[in-house]
Coordinates of C-alpha atoms and ligand atoms in Angstrom, one line a residue:
X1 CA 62.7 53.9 -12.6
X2 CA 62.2 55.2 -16.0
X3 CA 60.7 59.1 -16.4
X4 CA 57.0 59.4 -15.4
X5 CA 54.9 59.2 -17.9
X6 CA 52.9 62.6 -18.7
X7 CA 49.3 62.5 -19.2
X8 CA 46.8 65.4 -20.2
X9 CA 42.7 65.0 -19.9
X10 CA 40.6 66.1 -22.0
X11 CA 36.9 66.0 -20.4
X12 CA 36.6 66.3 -16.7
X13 CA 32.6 65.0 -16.3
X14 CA 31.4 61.6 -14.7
X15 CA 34.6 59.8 -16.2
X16 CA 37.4 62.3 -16.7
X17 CA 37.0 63.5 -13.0
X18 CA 37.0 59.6 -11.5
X19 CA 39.9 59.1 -13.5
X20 CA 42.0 62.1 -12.3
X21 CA 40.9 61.1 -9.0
X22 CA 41.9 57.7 -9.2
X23 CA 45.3 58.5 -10.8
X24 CA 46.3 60.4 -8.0
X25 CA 44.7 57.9 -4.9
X26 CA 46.6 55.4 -6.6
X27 CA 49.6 56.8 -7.8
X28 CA 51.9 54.7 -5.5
X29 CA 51.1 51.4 -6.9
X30 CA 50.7 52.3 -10.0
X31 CA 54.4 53.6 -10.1
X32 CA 55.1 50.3 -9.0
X33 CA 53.2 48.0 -11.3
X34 CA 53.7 50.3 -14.3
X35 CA 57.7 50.2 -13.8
X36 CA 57.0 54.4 -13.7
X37 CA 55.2 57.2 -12.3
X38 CA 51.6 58.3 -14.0
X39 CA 50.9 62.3 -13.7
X40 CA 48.6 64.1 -15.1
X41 CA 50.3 67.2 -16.3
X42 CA 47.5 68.7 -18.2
X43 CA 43.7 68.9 -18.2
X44 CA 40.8 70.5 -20.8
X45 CA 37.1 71.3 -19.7
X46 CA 34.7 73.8 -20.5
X47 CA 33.9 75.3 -17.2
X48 CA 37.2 76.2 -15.0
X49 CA 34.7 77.7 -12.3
X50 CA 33.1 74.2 -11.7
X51 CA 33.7 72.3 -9.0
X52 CA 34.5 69.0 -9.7
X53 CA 35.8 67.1 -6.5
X54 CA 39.3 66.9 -7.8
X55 CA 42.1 69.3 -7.3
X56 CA 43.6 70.6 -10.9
X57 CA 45.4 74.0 -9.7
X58 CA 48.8 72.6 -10.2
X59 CA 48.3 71.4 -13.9
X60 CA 48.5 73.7 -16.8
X61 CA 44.4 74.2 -18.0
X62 CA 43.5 74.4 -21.4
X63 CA 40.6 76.2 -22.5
X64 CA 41.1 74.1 -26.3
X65 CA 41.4 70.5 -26.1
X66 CA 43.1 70.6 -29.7
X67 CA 45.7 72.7 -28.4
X68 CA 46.4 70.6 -25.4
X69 CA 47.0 67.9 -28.4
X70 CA 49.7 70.0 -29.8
X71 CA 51.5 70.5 -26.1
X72 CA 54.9 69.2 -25.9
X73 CA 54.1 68.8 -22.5
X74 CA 52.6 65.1 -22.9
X75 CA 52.9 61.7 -23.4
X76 CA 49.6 60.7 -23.9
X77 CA 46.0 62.5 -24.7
X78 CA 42.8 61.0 -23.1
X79 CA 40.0 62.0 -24.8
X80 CA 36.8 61.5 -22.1
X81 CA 34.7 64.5 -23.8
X82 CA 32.3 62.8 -26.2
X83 CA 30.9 63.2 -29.4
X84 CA 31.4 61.9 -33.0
X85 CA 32.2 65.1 -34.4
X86 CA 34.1 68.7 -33.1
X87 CA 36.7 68.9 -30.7
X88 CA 37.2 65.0 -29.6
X89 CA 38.1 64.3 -33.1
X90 CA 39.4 67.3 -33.6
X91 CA 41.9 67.0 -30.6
X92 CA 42.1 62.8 -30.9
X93 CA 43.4 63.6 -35.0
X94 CA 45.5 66.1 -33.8
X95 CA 47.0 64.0 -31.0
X96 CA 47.8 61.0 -33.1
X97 CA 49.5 62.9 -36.3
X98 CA 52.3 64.5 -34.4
X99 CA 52.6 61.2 -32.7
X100 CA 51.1 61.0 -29.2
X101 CA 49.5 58.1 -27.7
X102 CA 45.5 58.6 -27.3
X103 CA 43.2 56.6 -24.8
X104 CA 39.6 57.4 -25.3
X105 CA 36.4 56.3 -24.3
X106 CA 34.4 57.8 -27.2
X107 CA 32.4 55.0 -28.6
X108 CA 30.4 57.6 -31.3
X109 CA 34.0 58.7 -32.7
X110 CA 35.6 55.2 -33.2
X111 CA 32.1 54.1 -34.7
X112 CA 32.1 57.2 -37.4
X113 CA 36.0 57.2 -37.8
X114 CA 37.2 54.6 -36.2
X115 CA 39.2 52.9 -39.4
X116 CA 40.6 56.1 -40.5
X117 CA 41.6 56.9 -37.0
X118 CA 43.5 53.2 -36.3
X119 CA 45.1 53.8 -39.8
X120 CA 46.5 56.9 -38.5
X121 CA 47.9 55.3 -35.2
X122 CA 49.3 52.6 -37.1
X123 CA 51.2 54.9 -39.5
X124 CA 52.6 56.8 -36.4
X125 CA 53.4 53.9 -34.5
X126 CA 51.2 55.0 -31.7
X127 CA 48.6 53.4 -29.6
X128 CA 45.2 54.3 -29.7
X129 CA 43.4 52.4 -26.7
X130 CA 39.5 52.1 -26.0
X131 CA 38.7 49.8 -23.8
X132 CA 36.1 52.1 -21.8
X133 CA 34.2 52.3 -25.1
X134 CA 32.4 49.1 -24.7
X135 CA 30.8 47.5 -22.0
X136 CA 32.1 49.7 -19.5
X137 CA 34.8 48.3 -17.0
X138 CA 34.3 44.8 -19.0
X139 CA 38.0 44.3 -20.5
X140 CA 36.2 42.4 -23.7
X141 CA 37.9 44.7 -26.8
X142 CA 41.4 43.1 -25.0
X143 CA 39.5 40.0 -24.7
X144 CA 38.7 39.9 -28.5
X145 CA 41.6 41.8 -30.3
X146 CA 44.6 39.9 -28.2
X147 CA 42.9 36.4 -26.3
X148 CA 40.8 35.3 -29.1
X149 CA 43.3 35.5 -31.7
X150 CA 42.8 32.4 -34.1
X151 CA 39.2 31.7 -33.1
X152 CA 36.9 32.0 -35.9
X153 CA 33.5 34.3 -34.0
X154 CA 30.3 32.7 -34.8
X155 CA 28.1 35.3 -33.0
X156 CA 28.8 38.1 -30.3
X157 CA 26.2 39.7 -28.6
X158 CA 25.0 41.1 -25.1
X159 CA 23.7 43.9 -23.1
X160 CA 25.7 47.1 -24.0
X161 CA 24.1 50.1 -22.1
X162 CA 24.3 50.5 -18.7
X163 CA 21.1 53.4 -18.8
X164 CA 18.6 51.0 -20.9
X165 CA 19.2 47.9 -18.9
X166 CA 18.8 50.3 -15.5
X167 CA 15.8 51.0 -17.0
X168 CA 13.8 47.9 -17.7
X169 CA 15.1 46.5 -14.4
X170 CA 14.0 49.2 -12.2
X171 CA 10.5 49.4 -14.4
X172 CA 10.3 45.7 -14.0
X173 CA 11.2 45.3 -10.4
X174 CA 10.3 48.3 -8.4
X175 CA 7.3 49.0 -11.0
X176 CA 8.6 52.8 -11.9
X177 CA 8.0 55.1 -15.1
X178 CA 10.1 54.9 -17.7
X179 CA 11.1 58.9 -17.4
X180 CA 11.7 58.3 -13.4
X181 CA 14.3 56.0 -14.5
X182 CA 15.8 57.6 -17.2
X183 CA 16.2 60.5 -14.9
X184 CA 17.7 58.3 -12.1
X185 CA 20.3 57.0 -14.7
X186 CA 21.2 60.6 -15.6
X187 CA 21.7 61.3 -12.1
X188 CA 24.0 58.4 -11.5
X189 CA 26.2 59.5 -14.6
X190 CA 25.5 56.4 -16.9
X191 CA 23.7 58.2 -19.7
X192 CA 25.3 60.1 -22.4
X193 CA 25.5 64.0 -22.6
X194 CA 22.1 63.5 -24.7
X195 CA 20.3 60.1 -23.5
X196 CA 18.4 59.7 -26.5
X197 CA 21.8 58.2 -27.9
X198 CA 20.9 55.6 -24.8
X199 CA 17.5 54.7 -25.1
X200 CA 17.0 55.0 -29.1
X201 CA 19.9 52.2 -29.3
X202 CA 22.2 54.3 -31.2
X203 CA 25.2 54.0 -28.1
X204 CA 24.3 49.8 -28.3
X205 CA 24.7 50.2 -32.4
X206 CA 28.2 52.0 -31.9
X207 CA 29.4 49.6 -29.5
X208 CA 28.6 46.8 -31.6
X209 CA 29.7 48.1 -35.0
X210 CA 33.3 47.9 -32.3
X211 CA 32.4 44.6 -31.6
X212 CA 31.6 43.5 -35.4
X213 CA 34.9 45.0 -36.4
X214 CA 37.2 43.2 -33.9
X215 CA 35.4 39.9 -33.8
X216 CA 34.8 39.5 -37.9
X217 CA 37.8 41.6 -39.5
X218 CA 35.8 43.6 -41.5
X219 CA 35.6 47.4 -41.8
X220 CA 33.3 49.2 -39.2
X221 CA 29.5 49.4 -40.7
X222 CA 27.8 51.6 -37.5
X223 CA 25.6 52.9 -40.5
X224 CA 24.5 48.8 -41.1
X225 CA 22.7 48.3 -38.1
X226 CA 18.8 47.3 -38.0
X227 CA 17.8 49.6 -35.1
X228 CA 15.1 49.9 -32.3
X229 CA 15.0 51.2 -28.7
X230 CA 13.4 50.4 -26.1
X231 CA 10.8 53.9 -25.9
X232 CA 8.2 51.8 -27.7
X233 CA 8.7 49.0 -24.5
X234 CA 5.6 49.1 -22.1
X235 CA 4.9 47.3 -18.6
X236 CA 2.7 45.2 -20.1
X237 CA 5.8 43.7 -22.7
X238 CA 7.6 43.2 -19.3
X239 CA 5.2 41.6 -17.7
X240 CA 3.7 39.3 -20.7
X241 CA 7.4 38.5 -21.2
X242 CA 7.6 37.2 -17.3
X243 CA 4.7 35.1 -17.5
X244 CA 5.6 33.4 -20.5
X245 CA 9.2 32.5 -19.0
X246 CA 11.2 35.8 -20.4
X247 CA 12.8 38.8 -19.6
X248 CA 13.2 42.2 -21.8
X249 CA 16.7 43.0 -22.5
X250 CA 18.0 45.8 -24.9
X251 CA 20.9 43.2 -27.2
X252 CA 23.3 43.9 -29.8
X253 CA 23.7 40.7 -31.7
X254 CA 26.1 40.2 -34.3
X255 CA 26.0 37.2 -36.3
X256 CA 27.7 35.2 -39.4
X257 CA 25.2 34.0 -41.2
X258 CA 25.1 32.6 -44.9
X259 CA 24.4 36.2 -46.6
X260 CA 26.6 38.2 -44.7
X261 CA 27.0 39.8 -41.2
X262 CA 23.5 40.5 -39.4
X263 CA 24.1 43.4 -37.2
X264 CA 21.1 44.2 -34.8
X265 CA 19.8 46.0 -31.8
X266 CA 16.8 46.1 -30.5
X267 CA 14.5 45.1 -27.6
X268 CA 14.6 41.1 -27.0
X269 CA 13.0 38.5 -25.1
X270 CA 15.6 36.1 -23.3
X271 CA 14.4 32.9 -21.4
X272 CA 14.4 33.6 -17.5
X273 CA 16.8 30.6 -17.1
X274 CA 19.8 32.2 -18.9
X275 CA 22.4 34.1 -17.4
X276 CA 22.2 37.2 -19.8
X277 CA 18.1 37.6 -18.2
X278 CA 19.8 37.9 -14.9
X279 CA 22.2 40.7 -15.7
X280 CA 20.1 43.9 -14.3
X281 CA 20.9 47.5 -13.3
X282 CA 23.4 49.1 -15.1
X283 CA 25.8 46.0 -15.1
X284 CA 26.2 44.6 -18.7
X285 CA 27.3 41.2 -20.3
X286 CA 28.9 40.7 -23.8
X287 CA 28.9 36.9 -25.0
X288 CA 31.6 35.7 -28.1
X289 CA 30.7 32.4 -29.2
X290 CA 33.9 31.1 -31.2
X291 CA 35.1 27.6 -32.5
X292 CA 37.8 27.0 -30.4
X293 CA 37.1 28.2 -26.9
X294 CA 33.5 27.8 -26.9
X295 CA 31.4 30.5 -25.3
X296 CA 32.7 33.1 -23.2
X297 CA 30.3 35.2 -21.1
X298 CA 31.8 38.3 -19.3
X299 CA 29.5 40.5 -16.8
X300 CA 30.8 43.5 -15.0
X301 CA 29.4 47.2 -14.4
X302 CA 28.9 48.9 -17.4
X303 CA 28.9 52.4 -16.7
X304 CA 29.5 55.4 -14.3
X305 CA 32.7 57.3 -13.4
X306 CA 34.5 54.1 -12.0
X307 CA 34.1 51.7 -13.9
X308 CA 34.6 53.3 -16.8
X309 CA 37.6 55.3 -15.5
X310 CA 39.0 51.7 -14.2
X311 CA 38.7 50.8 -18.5
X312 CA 40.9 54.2 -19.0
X313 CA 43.5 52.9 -16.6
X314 CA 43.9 49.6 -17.7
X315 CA 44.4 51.2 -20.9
X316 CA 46.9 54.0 -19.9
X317 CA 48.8 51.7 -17.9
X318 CA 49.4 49.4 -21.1
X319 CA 50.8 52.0 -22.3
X320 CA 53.1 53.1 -19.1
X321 CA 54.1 49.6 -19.5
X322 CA 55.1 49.7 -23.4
X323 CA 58.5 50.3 -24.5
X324 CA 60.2 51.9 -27.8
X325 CA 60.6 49.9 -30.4
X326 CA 58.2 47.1 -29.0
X327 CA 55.8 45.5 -31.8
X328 CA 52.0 46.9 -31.2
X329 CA 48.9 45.4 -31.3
X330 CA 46.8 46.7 -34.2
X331 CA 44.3 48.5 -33.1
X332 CA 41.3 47.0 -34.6
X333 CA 42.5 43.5 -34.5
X334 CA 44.2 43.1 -37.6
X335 CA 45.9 46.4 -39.6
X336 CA 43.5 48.7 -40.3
X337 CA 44.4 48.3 -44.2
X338 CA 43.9 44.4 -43.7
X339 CA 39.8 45.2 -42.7
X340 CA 37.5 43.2 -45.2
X341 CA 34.8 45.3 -46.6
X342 CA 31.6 44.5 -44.9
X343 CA 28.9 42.4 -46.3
X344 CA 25.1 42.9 -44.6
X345 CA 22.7 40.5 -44.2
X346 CA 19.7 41.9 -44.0
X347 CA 17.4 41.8 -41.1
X348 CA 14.4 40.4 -43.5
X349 CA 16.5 37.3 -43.8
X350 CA 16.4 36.9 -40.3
X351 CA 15.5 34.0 -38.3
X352 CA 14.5 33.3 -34.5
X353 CA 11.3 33.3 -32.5
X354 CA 9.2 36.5 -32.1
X355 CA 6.4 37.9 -29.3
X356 CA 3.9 39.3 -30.9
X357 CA 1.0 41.4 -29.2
X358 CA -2.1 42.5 -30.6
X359 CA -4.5 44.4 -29.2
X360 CA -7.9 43.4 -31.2
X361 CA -11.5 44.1 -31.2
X362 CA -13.6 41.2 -28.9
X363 CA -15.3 39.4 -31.8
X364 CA -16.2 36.3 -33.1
X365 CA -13.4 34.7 -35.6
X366 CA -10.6 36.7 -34.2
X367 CA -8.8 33.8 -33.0
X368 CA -9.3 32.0 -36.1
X369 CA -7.8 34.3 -38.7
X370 CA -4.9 35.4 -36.9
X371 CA -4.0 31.4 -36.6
X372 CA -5.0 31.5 -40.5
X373 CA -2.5 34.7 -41.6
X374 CA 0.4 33.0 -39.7
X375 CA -0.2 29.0 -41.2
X376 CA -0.5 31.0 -44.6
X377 CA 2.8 32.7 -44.0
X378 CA 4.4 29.1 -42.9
X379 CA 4.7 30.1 -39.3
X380 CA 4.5 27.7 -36.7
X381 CA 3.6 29.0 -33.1
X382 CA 4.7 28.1 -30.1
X383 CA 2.0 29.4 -27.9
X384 CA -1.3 31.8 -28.4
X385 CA -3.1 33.3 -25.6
X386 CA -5.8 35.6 -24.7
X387 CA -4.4 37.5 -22.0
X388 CA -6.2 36.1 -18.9
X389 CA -6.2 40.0 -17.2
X390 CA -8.4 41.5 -19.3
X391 CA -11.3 39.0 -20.4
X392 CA -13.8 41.9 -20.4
X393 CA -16.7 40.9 -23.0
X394 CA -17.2 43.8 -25.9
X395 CA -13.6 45.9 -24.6
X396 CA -10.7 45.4 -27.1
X397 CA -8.5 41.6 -26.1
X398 CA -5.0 41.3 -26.0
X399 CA -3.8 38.3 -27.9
X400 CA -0.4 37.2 -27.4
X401 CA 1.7 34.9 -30.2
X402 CA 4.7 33.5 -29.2
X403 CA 6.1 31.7 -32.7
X404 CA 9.3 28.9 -33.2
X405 CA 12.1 29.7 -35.1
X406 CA 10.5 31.7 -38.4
X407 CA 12.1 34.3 -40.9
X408 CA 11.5 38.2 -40.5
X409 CA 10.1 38.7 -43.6
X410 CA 7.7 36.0 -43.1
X411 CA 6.1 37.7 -39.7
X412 CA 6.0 40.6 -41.5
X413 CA 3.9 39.3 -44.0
X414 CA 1.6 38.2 -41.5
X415 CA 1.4 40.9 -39.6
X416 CA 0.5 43.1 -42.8
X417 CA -2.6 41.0 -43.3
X418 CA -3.8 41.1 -40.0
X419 CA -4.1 44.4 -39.7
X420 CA -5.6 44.3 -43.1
X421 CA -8.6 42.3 -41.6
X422 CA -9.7 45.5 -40.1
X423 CA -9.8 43.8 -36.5
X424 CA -6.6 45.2 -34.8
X425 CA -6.9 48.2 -32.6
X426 CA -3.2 49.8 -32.5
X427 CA 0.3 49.0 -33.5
X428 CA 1.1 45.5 -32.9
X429 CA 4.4 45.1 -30.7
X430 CA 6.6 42.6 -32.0
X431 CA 9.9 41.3 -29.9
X432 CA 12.7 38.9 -31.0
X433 CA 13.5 36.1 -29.0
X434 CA 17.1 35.0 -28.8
X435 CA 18.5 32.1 -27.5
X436 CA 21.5 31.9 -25.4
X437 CA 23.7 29.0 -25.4
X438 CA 22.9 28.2 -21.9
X439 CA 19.2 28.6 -22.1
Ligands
NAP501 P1 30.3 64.2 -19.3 O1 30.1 63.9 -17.9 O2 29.3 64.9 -20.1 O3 31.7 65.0 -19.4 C1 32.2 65.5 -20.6 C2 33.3 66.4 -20.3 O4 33.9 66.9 -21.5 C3 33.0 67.6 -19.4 O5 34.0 67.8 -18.4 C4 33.0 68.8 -20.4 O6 33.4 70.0 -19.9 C5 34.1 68.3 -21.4 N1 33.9 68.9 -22.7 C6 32.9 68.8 -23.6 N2 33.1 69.5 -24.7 C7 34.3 70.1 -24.5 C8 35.1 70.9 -25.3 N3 34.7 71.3 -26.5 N4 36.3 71.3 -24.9 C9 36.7 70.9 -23.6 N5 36.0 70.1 -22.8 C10 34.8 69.7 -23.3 O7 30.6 62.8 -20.1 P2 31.1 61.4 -19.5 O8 29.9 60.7 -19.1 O9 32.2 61.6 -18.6 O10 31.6 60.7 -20.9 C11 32.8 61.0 -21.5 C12 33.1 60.0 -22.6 O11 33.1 58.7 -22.1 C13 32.0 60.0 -23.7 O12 32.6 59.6 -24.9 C14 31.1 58.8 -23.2 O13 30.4 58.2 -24.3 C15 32.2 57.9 -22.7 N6 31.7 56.9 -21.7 C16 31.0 57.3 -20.7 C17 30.6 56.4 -19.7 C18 29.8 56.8 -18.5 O14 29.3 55.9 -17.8 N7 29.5 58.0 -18.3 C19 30.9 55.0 -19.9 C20 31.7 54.6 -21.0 C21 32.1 55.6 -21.9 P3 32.5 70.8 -18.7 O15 32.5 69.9 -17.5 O16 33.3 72.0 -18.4 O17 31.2 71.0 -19.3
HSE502 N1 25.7 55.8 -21.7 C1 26.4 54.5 -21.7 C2 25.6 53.4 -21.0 C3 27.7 54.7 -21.0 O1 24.6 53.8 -20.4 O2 26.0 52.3 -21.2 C4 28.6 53.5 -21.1 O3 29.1 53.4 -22.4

């Protein structure tokens, strides 16, 4: 059997500690399957009083994950810390240029410097291995950077974030607040160190800036992303959505379209009947729609010390199983210096159906001039309704628009003059509606 193959951790939290715990349950097989022994010779963490669940007495401790980078010691550095910035980068930069193998799970590093970074590798003849870094335990980066290969993407898209989708499902189904499941999601370990990242969209916008970047050869654009979370997502979306035939799901959609690349995330309506509506909890689903193979849908947990540590396995074990001398995969897809600059289509340019809810004053001609701003702007609707639960004469009338396919900058149009009419009594909500293959 050739020599083990000498690991050091740095970050010991939800994922780091499921991973050294897994390493060592399953060390027998994996010696096996790899062809050699895994150990975990080396660990980094900020608190050496804290109990953690795992036993780390018999490996050296670093107090500074960038010198744990710089031990001779290891093979290969596993960066499960978090953050864009300061010591994961630090340490992964320092890892790679003398050499070392890195697996991380770090999502917000890749996304800020994740061209640079493969660059590096590829220079050094290293790997540098993410699969945890999107969609959890789903194996999709593998899935595009090695089994797509010669497929031309059309669109890739799906539910990226285990915490939001926890969210909406538990608001929907069991009729909780918002904070009570935010909280619930912390406690499970799914959110990020600071869950705004989560539930502002910014952890969905790196993942699919990954996504983008692997599926579309061009240079990661995280900065390129039209934005929104779900905060501004109330019951009463949740339930309109439900009686109109949809469900709420936080999406990151990336598209080819005749402009450019549209990159988005936000809140959207999908139809009940479609697989992606029916992914709840913290699992997630990431669809690639290509021209050769056709759609491919994979669901699987998405977060949580498991399932991602079962991403950092499959990845460490690649490289257990790699030999000297054997020709990589790039890590991005194609060589990092082979990445086409990236062209953005704008979100105005947009086009899909939208829910739109008002909230107006109950008076005569309502109805008729919200019909009138949207024929002006060329948009046809596919439903309008006065929301049957609140038909109290004289109190402010929800009115809900459901439109067909339109452009962006047309409904915003519209929407500008109806609230210039005088008539609307808060923000209007406005949700995109996308269409699954299978819906
Ligand atoms: P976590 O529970 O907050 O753990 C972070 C760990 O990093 C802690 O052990 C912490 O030490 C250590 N750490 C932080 N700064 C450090 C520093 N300067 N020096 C040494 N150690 C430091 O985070 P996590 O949920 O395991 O996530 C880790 C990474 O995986 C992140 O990039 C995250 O985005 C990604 N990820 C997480 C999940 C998930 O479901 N949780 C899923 C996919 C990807 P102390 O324990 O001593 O404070
Ligand atoms: N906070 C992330 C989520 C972890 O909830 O999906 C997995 O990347």
């Amino acid at each position: 059997m050739a020599d083990a193959l000498k690991i050091g951790v740095a970050g010991l939290g939800t994922v780091g500690a499921s991973l050294v715990r897994i390493l060592h349950q399953r060390r027998n097989e994996l010696a096996v399957s790899c062809g050699r022994a895994i150990e975990v010779v080396a660990v980094s963490a900020r608190d050496r009083t804290r109990d953690r669940g795992i036993d780390v007495s018999s490996v050296t401790w670093y107090e500074n994950p960038v010198e744990m980078a710089k031990s001779a010691d290891i093979d290969v550095f596993v960066e499960l810390m978090g953050g864009a910035t300061g010591a994961a980068s630090d340490a992964v930069e320092a890892a790679l240029s003398r050499g070392l193998h890195v697996v991380t799970a770090n999502k917000a590093l890749l996304a800020r410097n994740g061209v640079a970074l493969a660059a590096l590798a590829e220079e050094k003849g290293v790997l540098l291995n993410y699969e945890a870094a999107v969609a959890g335990g789903i194996p999709v980066i593998k899935a595009l950077r090695e089994s797509l290969t010669g497929n031309t993407v059309n669109r890739v898209y799906g539910i990226m974030n285990g915490t939001c989708n926890y969210i909406l499902t538990k608001m929907e189904k069991e009729g909780l607040s918002f904070e009570a499941c935010l909280k619930e999601a912390q406690r499970l370990g799914y959110a990020e160190a600071d869950p705004a990242f989560d539930i502002e969209g910014n952890d969905t916008a790196h993942k699919l800036s990954i996504l983008t970047t692997l599926a579309f050869g061009s240079q990661i654009a995280a900065d390129d992303i039209y934005l929104e979370g779900i905060t501004n997502i109330s019951i009463e979306d949740i339930h309109a959505a439900a009686e109109l035939g949809y469900r709420i799901k936080l999406l990151g959609v990336a598209q080819r379209t005749e402009t450019g690349i549209e990159q988005r995330v936000h809140p959207t309506m999908v139809p009940q009947n479609s697989v992606i509506a029916q992914v709840d909890g913290v699992t997630n689903a990431v669809a690639i729609e290509s021209d050769i193979l056709g759609e491919l849908l994979m669901v699987g947990p998405g977060a949580g010390g498991n399932a991602t540590a079962s991403a950092v396995l499959g990845d460490i074990a690649d490289i257990a199983k790699s030999r000297p001398g054997q020709q990589m995969v790039p890590v991005l897809g194609r060589p990092a210096k082979a990445l086409e600059t990236y062209r953005r289509a704008q979100i105005q340019s947009h086009e899909g159906g939208y829910f739109i809810r008002l909230t107006v004053e109950d008076r005569t001609g309502v109805f008729a001039s919200i019909a009138t701003r949207m024929a002006e702007n060329r948009i046809s609707l596919e439903s309008i309704m006065q929301h049957s639960k609140q038909l109290e004469p004289g109190k402010p009338q929800t009115i809900i628009l459901v439109t067909h396919a339109t452009r962006e900058d047309s409904v915003r149009r519209a929407i500008d003059a109806i609230k210039s009419e005088g008539y609307l009594r808060g923000e209007p909500q406005v949700i995109r509606i996308e269409r699954p293959k299978d819906a």
